[in-house]
PDB file of C-alpha atoms in Angstrom:
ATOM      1  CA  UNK A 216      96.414  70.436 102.800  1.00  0.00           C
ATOM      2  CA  UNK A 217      96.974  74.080 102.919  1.00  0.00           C
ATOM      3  CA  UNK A 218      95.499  76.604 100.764  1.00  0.00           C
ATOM      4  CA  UNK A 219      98.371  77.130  98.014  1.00  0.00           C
ATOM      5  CA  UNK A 220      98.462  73.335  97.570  1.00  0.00           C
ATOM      6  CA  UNK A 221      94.956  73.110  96.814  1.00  0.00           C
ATOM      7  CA  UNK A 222      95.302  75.997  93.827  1.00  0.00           C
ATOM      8  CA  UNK A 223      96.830  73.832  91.438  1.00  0.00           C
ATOM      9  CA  UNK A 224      97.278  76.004  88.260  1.00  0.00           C
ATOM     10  CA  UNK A 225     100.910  77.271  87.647  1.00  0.00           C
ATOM     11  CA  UNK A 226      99.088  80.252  87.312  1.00  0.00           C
ATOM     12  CA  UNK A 227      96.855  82.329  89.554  1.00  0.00           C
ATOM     13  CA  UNK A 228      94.225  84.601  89.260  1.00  0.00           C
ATOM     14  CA  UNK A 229      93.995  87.462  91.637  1.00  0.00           C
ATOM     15  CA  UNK A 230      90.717  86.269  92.966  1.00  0.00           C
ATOM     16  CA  UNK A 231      92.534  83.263  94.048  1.00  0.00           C
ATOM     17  CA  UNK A 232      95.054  85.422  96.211  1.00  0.00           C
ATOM     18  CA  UNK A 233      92.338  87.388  97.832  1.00  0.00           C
ATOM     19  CA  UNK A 234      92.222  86.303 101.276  1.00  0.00           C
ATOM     20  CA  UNK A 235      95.280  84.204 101.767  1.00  0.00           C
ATOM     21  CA  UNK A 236      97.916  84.958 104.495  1.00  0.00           C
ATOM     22  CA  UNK A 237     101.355  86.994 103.830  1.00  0.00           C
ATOM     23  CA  UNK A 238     103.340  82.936 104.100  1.00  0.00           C
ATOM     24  CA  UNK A 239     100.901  82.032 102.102  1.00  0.00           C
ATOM     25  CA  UNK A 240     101.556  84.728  99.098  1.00  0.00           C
ATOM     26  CA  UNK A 241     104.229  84.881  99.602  1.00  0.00           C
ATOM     27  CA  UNK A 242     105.186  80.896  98.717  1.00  0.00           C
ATOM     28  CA  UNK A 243     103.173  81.238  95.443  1.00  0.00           C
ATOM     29  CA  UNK A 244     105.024  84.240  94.511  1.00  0.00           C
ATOM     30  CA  UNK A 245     108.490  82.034  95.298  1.00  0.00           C
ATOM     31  CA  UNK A 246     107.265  79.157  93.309  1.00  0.00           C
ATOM     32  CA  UNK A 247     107.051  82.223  90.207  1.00  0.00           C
ATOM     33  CA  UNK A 248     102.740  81.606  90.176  1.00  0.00           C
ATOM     34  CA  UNK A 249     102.133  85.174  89.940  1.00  0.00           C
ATOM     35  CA  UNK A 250     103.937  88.308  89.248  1.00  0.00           C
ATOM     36  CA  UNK A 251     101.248  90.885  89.050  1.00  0.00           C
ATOM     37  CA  UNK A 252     101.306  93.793  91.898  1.00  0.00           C
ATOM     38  CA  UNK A 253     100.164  93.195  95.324  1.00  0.00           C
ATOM     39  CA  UNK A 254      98.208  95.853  95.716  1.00  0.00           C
ATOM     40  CA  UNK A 255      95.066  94.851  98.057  1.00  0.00           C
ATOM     41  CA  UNK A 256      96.267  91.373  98.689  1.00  0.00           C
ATOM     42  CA  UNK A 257      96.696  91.092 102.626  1.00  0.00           C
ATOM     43  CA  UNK A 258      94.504  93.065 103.649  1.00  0.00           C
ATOM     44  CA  UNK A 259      95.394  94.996 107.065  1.00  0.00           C
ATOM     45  CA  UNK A 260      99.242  93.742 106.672  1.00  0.00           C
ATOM     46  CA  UNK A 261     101.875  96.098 106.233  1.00  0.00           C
ATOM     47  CA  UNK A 262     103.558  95.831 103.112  1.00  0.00           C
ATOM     48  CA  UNK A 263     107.434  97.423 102.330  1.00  0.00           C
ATOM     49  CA  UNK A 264     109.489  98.591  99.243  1.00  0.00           C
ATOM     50  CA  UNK A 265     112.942  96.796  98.614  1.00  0.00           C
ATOM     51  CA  UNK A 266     116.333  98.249  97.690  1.00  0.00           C
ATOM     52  CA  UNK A 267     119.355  96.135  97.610  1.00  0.00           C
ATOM     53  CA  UNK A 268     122.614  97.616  97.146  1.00  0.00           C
ATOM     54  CA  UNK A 269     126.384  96.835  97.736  1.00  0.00           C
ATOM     55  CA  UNK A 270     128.294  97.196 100.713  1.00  0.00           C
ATOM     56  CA  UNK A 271     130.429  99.800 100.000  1.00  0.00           C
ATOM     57  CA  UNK A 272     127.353 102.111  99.483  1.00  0.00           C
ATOM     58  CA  UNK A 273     124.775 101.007 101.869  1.00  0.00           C
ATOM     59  CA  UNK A 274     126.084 103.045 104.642  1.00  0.00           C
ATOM     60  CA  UNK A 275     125.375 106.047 102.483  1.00  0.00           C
ATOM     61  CA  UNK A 276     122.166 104.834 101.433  1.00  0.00           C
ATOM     62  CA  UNK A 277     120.766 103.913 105.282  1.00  0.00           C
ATOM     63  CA  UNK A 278     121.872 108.150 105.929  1.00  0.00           C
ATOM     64  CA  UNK A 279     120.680 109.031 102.541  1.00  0.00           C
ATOM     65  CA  UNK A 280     116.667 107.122 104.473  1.00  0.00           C
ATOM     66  CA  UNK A 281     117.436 109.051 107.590  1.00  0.00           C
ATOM     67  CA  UNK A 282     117.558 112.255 105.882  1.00  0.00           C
ATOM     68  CA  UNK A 283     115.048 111.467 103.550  1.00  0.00           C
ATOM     69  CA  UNK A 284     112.358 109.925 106.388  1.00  0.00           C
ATOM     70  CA  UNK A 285     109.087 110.509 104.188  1.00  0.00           C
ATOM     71  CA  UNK A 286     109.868 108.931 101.081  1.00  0.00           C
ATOM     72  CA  UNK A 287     112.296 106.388 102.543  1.00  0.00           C
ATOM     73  CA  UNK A 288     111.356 105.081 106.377  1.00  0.00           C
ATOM     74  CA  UNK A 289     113.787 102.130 106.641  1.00  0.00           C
ATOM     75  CA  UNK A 290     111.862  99.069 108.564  1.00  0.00           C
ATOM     76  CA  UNK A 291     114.833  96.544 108.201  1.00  0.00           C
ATOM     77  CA  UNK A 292     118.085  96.080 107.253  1.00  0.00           C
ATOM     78  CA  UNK A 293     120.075  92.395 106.513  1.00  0.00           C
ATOM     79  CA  UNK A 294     122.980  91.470 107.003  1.00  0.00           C
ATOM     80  CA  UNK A 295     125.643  91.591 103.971  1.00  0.00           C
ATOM     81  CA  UNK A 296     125.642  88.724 101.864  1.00  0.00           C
ATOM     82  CA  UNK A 297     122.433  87.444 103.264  1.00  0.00           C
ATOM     83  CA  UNK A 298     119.261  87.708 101.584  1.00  0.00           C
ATOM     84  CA  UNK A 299     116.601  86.555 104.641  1.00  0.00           C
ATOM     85  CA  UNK A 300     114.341  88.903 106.652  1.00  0.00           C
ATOM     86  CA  UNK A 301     114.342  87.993 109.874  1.00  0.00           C
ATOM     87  CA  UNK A 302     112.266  91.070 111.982  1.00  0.00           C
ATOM     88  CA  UNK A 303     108.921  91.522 109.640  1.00  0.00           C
ATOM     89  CA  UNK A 304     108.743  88.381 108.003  1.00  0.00           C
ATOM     90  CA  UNK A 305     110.608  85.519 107.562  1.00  0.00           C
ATOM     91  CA  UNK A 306     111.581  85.303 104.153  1.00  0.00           C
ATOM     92  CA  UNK A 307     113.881  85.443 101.187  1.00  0.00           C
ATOM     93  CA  UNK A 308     114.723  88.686  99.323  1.00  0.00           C
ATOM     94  CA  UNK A 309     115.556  86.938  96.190  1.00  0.00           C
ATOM     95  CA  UNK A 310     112.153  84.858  95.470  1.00  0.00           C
ATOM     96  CA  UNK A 311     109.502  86.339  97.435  1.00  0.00           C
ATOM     97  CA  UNK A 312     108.089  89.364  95.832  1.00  0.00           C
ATOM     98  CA  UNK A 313     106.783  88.644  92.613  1.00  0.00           C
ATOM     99  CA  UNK A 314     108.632  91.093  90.495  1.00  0.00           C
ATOM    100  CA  UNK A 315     111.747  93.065  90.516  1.00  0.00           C
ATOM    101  CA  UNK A 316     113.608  95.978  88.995  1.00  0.00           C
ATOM    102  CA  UNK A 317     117.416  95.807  88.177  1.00  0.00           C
ATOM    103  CA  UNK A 318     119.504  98.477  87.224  1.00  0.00           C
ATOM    104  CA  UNK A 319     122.968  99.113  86.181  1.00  0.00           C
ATOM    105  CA  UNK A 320     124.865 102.513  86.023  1.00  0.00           C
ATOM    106  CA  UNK A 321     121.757 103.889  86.934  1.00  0.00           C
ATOM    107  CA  UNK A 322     119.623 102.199  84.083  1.00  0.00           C
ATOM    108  CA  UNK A 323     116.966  99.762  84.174  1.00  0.00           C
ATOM    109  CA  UNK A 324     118.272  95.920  82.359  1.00  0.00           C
ATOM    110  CA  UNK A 325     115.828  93.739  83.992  1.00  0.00           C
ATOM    111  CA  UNK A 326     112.543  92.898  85.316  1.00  0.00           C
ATOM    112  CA  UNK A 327     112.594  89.300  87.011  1.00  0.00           C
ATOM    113  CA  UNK A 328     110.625  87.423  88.978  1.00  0.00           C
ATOM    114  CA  UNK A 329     113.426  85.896  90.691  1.00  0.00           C
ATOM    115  CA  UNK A 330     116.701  87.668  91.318  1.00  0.00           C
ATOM    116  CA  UNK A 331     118.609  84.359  93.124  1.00  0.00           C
ATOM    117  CA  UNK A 332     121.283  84.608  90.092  1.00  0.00           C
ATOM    118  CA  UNK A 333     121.823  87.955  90.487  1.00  0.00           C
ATOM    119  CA  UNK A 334     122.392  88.083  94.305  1.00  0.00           C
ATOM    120  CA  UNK A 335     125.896  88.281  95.640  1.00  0.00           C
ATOM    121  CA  UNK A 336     128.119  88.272  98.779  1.00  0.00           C
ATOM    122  CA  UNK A 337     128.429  91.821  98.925  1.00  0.00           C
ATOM    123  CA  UNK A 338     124.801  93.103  98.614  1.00  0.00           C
ATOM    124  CA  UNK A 339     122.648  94.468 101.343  1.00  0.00           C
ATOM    125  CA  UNK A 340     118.680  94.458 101.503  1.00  0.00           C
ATOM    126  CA  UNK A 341     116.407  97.215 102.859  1.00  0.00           C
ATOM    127  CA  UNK A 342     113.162  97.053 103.620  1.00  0.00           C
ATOM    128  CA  UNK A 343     111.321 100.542 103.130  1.00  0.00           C
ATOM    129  CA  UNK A 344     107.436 101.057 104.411  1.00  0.00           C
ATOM    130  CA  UNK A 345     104.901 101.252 101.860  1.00  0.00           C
ATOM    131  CA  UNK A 346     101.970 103.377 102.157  1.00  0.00           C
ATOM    132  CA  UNK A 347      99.597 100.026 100.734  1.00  0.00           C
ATOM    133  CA  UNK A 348     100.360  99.392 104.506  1.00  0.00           C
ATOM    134  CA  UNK A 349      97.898 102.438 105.561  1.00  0.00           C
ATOM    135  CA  UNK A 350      95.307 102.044 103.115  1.00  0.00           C
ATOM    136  CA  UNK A 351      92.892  99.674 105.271  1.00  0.00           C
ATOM    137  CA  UNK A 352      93.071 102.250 107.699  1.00  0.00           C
ATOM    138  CA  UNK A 353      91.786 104.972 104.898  1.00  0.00           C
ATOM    139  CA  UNK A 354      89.077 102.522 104.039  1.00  0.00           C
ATOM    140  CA  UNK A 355      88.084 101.591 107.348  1.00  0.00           C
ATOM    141  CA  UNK A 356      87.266 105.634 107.993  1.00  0.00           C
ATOM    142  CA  UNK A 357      85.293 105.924 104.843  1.00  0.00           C
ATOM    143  CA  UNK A 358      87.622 106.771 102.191  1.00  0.00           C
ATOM    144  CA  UNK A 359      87.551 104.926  99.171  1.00  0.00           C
ATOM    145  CA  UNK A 360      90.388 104.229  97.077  1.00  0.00           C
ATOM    146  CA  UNK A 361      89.937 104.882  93.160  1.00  0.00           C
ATOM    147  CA  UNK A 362      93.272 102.367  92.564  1.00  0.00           C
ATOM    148  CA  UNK A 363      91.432  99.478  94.304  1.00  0.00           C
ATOM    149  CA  UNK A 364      87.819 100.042  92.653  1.00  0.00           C
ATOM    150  CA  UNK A 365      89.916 100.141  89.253  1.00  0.00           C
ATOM    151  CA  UNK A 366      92.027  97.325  89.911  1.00  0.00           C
ATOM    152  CA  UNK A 367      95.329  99.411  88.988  1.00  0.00           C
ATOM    153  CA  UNK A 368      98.770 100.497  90.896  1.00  0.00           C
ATOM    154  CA  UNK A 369      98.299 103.509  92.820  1.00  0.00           C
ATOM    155  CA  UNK A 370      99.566 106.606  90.730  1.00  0.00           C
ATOM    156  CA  UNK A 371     103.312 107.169  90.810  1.00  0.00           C
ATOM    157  CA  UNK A 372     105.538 110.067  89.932  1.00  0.00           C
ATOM    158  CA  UNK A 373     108.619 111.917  90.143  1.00  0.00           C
ATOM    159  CA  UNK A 374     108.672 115.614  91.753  1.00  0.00           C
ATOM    160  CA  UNK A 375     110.789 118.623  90.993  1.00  0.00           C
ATOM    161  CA  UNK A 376     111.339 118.352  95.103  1.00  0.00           C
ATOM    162  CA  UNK A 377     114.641 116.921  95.925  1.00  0.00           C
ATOM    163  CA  UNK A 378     116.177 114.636  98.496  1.00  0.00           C
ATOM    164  CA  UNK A 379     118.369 115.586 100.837  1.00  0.00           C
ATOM    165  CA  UNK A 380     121.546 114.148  99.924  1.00  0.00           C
ATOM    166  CA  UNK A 381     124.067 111.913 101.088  1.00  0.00           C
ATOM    167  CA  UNK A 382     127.379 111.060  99.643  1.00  0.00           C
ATOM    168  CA  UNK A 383     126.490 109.956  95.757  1.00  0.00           C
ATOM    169  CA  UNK A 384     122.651 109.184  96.280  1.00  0.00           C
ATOM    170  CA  UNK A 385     121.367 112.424  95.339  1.00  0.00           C
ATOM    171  CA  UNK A 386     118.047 112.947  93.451  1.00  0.00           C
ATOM    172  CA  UNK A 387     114.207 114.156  93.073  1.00  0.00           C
ATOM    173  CA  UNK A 388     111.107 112.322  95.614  1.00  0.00           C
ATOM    174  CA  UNK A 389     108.768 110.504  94.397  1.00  0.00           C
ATOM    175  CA  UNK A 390     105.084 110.107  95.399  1.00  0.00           C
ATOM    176  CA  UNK A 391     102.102 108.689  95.419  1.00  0.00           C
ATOM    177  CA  UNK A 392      98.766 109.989  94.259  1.00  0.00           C
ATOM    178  CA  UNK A 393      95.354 109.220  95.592  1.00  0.00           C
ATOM    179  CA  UNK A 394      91.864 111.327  94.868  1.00  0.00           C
ATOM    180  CA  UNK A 395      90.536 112.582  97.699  1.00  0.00           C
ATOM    181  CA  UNK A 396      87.210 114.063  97.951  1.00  0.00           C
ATOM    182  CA  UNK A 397      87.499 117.521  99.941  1.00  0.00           C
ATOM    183  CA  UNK A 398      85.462 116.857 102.791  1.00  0.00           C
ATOM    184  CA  UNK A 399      87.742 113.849 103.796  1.00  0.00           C
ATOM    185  CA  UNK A 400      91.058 115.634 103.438  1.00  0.00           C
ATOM    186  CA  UNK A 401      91.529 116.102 107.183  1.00  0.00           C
ATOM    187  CA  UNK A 402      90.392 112.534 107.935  1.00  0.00           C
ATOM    188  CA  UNK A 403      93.217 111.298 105.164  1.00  0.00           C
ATOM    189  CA  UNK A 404      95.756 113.295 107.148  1.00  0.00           C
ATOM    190  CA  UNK A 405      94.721 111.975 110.586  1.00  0.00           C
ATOM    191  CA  UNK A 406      94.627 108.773 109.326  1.00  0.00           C
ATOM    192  CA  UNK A 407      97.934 108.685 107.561  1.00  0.00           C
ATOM    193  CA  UNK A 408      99.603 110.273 109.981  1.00  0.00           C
ATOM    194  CA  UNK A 409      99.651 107.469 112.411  1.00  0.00           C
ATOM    195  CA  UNK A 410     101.999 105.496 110.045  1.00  0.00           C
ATOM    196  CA  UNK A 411     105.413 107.103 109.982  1.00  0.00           C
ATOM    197  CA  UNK A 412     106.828 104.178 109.239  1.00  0.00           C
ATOM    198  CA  UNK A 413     105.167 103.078 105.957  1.00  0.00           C
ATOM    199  CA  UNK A 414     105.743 107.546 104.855  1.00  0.00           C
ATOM    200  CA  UNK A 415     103.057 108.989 107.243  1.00  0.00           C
ATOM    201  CA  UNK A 416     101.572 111.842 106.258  1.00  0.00           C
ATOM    202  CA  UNK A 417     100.612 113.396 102.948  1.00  0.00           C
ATOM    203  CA  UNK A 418     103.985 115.534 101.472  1.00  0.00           C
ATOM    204  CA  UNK A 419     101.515 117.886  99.351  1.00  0.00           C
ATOM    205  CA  UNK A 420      98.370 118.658  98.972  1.00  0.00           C
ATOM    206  CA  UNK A 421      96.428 119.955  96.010  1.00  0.00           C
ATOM    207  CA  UNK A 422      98.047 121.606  93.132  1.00  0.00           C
ATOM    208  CA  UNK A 423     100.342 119.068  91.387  1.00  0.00           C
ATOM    209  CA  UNK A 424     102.153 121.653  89.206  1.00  0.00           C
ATOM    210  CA  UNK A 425     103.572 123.053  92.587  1.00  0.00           C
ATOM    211  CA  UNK A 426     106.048 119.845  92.769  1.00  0.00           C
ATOM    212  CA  UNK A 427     106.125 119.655  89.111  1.00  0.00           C
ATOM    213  CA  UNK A 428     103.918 116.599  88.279  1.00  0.00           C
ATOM    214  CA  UNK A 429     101.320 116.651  85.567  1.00  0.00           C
ATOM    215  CA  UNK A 430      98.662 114.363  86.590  1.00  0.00           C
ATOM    216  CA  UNK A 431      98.132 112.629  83.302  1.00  0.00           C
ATOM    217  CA  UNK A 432     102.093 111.528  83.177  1.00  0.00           C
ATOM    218  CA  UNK A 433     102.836 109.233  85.648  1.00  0.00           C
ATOM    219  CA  UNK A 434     105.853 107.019  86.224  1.00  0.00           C
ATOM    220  CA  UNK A 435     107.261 103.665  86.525  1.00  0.00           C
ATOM    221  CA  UNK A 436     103.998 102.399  84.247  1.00  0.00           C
ATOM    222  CA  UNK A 437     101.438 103.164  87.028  1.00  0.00           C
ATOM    223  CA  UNK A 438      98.067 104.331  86.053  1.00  0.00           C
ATOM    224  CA  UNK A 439      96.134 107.450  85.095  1.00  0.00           C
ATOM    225  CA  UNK A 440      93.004 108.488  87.424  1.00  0.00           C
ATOM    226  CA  UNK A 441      90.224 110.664  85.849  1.00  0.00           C
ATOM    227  CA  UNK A 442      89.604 113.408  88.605  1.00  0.00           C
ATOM    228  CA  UNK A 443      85.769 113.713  90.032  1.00  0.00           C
ATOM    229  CA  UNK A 444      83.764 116.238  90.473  1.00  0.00           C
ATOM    230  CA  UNK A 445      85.100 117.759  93.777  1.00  0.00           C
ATOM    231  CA  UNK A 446      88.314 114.988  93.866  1.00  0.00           C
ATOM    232  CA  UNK A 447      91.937 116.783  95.375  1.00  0.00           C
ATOM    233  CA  UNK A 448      95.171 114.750  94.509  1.00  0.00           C
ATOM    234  CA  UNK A 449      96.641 114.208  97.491  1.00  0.00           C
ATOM    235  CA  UNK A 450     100.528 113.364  97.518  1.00  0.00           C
ATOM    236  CA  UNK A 451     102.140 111.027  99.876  1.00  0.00           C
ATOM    237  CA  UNK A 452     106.164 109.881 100.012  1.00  0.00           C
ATOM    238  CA  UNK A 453     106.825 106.633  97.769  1.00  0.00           C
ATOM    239  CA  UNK A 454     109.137 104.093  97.543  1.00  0.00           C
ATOM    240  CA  UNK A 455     109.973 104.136  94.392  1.00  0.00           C
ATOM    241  CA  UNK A 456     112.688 107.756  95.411  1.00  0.00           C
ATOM    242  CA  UNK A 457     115.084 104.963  95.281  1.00  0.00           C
ATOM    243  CA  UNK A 458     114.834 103.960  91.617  1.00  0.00           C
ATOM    244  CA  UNK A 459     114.517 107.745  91.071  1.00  0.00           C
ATOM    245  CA  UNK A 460     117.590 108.333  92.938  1.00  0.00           C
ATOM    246  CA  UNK A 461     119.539 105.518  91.505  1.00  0.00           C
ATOM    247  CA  UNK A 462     118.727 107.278  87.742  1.00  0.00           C
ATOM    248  CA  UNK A 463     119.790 110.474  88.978  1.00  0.00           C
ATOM    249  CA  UNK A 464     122.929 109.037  90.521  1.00  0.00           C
ATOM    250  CA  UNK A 465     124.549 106.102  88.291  1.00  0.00           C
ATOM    251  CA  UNK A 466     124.906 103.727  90.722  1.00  0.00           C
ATOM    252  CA  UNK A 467     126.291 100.847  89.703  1.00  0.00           C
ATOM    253  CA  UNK A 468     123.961  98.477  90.904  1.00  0.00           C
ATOM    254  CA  UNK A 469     121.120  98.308  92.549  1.00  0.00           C
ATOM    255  CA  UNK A 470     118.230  95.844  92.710  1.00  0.00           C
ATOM    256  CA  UNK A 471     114.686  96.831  94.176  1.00  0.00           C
ATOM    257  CA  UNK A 472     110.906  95.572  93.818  1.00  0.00           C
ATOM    258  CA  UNK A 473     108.784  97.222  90.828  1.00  0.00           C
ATOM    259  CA  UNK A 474     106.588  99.573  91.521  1.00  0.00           C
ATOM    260  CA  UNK A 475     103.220  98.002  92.666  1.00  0.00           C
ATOM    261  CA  UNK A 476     104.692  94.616  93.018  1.00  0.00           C
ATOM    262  CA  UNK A 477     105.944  94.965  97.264  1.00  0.00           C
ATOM    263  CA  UNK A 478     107.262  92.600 100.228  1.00  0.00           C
ATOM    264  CA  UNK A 479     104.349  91.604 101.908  1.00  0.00           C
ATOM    265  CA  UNK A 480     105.222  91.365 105.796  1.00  0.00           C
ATOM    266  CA  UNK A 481     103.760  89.383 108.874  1.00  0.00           C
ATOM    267  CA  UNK A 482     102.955  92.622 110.835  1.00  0.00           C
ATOM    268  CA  UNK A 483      99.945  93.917 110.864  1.00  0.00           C
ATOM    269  CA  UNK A 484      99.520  97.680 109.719  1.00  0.00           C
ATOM    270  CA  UNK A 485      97.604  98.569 113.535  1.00  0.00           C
ATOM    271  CA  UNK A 486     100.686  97.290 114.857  1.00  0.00           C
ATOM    272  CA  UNK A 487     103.178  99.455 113.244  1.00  0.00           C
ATOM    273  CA  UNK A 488     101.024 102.608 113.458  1.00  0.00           C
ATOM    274  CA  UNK A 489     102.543 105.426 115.835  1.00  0.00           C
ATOM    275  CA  UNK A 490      99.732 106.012 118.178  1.00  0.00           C
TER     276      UNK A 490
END
């Protein structure tokens, strides 16, 4: 009997995920058992961002992620029409996170748990590295992680810096926020910058008013941090540029994961890192 089988609620608690493998979560969140964020679940497994688009636009979108490489760091790409990851998991786009975001000329209709009646023959799935996949590696040297103690998603919000563009995805970045005390900000960069692939190293540094975030307003209904005594907010590339984007640019649909709530892959985070 595996270990999903023998947690029998329809429901689970958090506690209950703790510890399980990335099959493992990820079955439960197929079978619609939980659709909170996976943030600290799988511990030392990367974990990636999805945006799903139509054909006709993901060849702008994949140069719109090589132009873009800190915010959007592509780690796999499916085939049209097909919703399975084949390279960092194997899995199925359309159950196996356990919420999603849909949007329609650039607005947000839906929040699901399960997108398989929205998926069609045209769409195209990208997998984009999330920086949950380099937090381990922050704890593991010492830094804590004020999201984790708190049990909330990771600050999120949208900058005054904008993307690159390509064709019509055009729009501001989006980052990530994490406390850092000052004595460990060169340790967070060393540390971070081994995983260009799940947005590497911090974007900025200190002052948030200098990429036009206010620290008590974040985005996408991610969570306030009270700053400590000696705390710097330290910025790193996000996922969510894509929602941010697809605001900004009206496209006409587009499907991705919610913030907080990710892909959780079978590679571990050591193996991905650069060096």
């Amino acid at each position: 009997m595996t270990v999903v089988s023998k947690i029998k609620a329809d429901t689970v608690t958090k506690q209950e995920l703790e510890g399980l493998s990335p099959q493992e979560l990820r079955a439960i969140f197929r079978e619609g058992r939980w659709s909170g964020g996976t943030e600290g679940l799988a511990r030392g497994y990367a974990q990636a961002n999805l945006i799903i688009l139509p054909k006709e636009v993901a060849l702008e979108f994949l140069i719109f992620c090589q132009r873009n490489p800190q915010p959007c760091p592509i780690v796999e790409v499916t085939d049209p029409g097909s919703p399975m990851i084949t390279q960092w998991a194997k899995g199925d786009l359309r159950t196996d996170l356990p919420r999603y975001s849909v949007y329609k000329e650039g607005e947000l209709v839906d929040q699901p748990t399960d997108i398989t009646h929205y998926w069609r023959d045209d769409l195209v799935g990208f997998l984009i590295g999330c920086s949950y996949s380099f937090e381990q590696g922050l704890l593991n040297a010492g830094i804590p992680l004020r999201h984790q103690d708190e049990n909330k998603i990771v600050s999120v919000y949208t900058t005054n810096v904008p993307c690159v563009p390509a064709g019509r995805f055009a729009g501001p970045m989006v980052v990530s926020m994490r406390p850092v005390k000052r004595h460990q900000l060169v340790r967070a960069v060393q540390v971070t910058s081994r995983f260009p692939a799940t947005h590497g190293a911090p974007v900025h540094i200190g002052d948030p008013s200098l990429i036009g975030v206010d620290l008590n307003k974040t985005d996408f209904d991610t969570g306030v941090f009270e700053m400590a005594e000696d705390d710097v907010p330290v910025f790193w590339g996000c996922g969510g540029t894509p929602q941010a984007v697809a605001l900004a640019s009206k496209i006409d649909f587009m499907i991705t994961h919610k913030i907080g709530h990710l892909f959780i892959t079978d590679k571990l985070a050591e193996a991905v890192a650069a060096i």
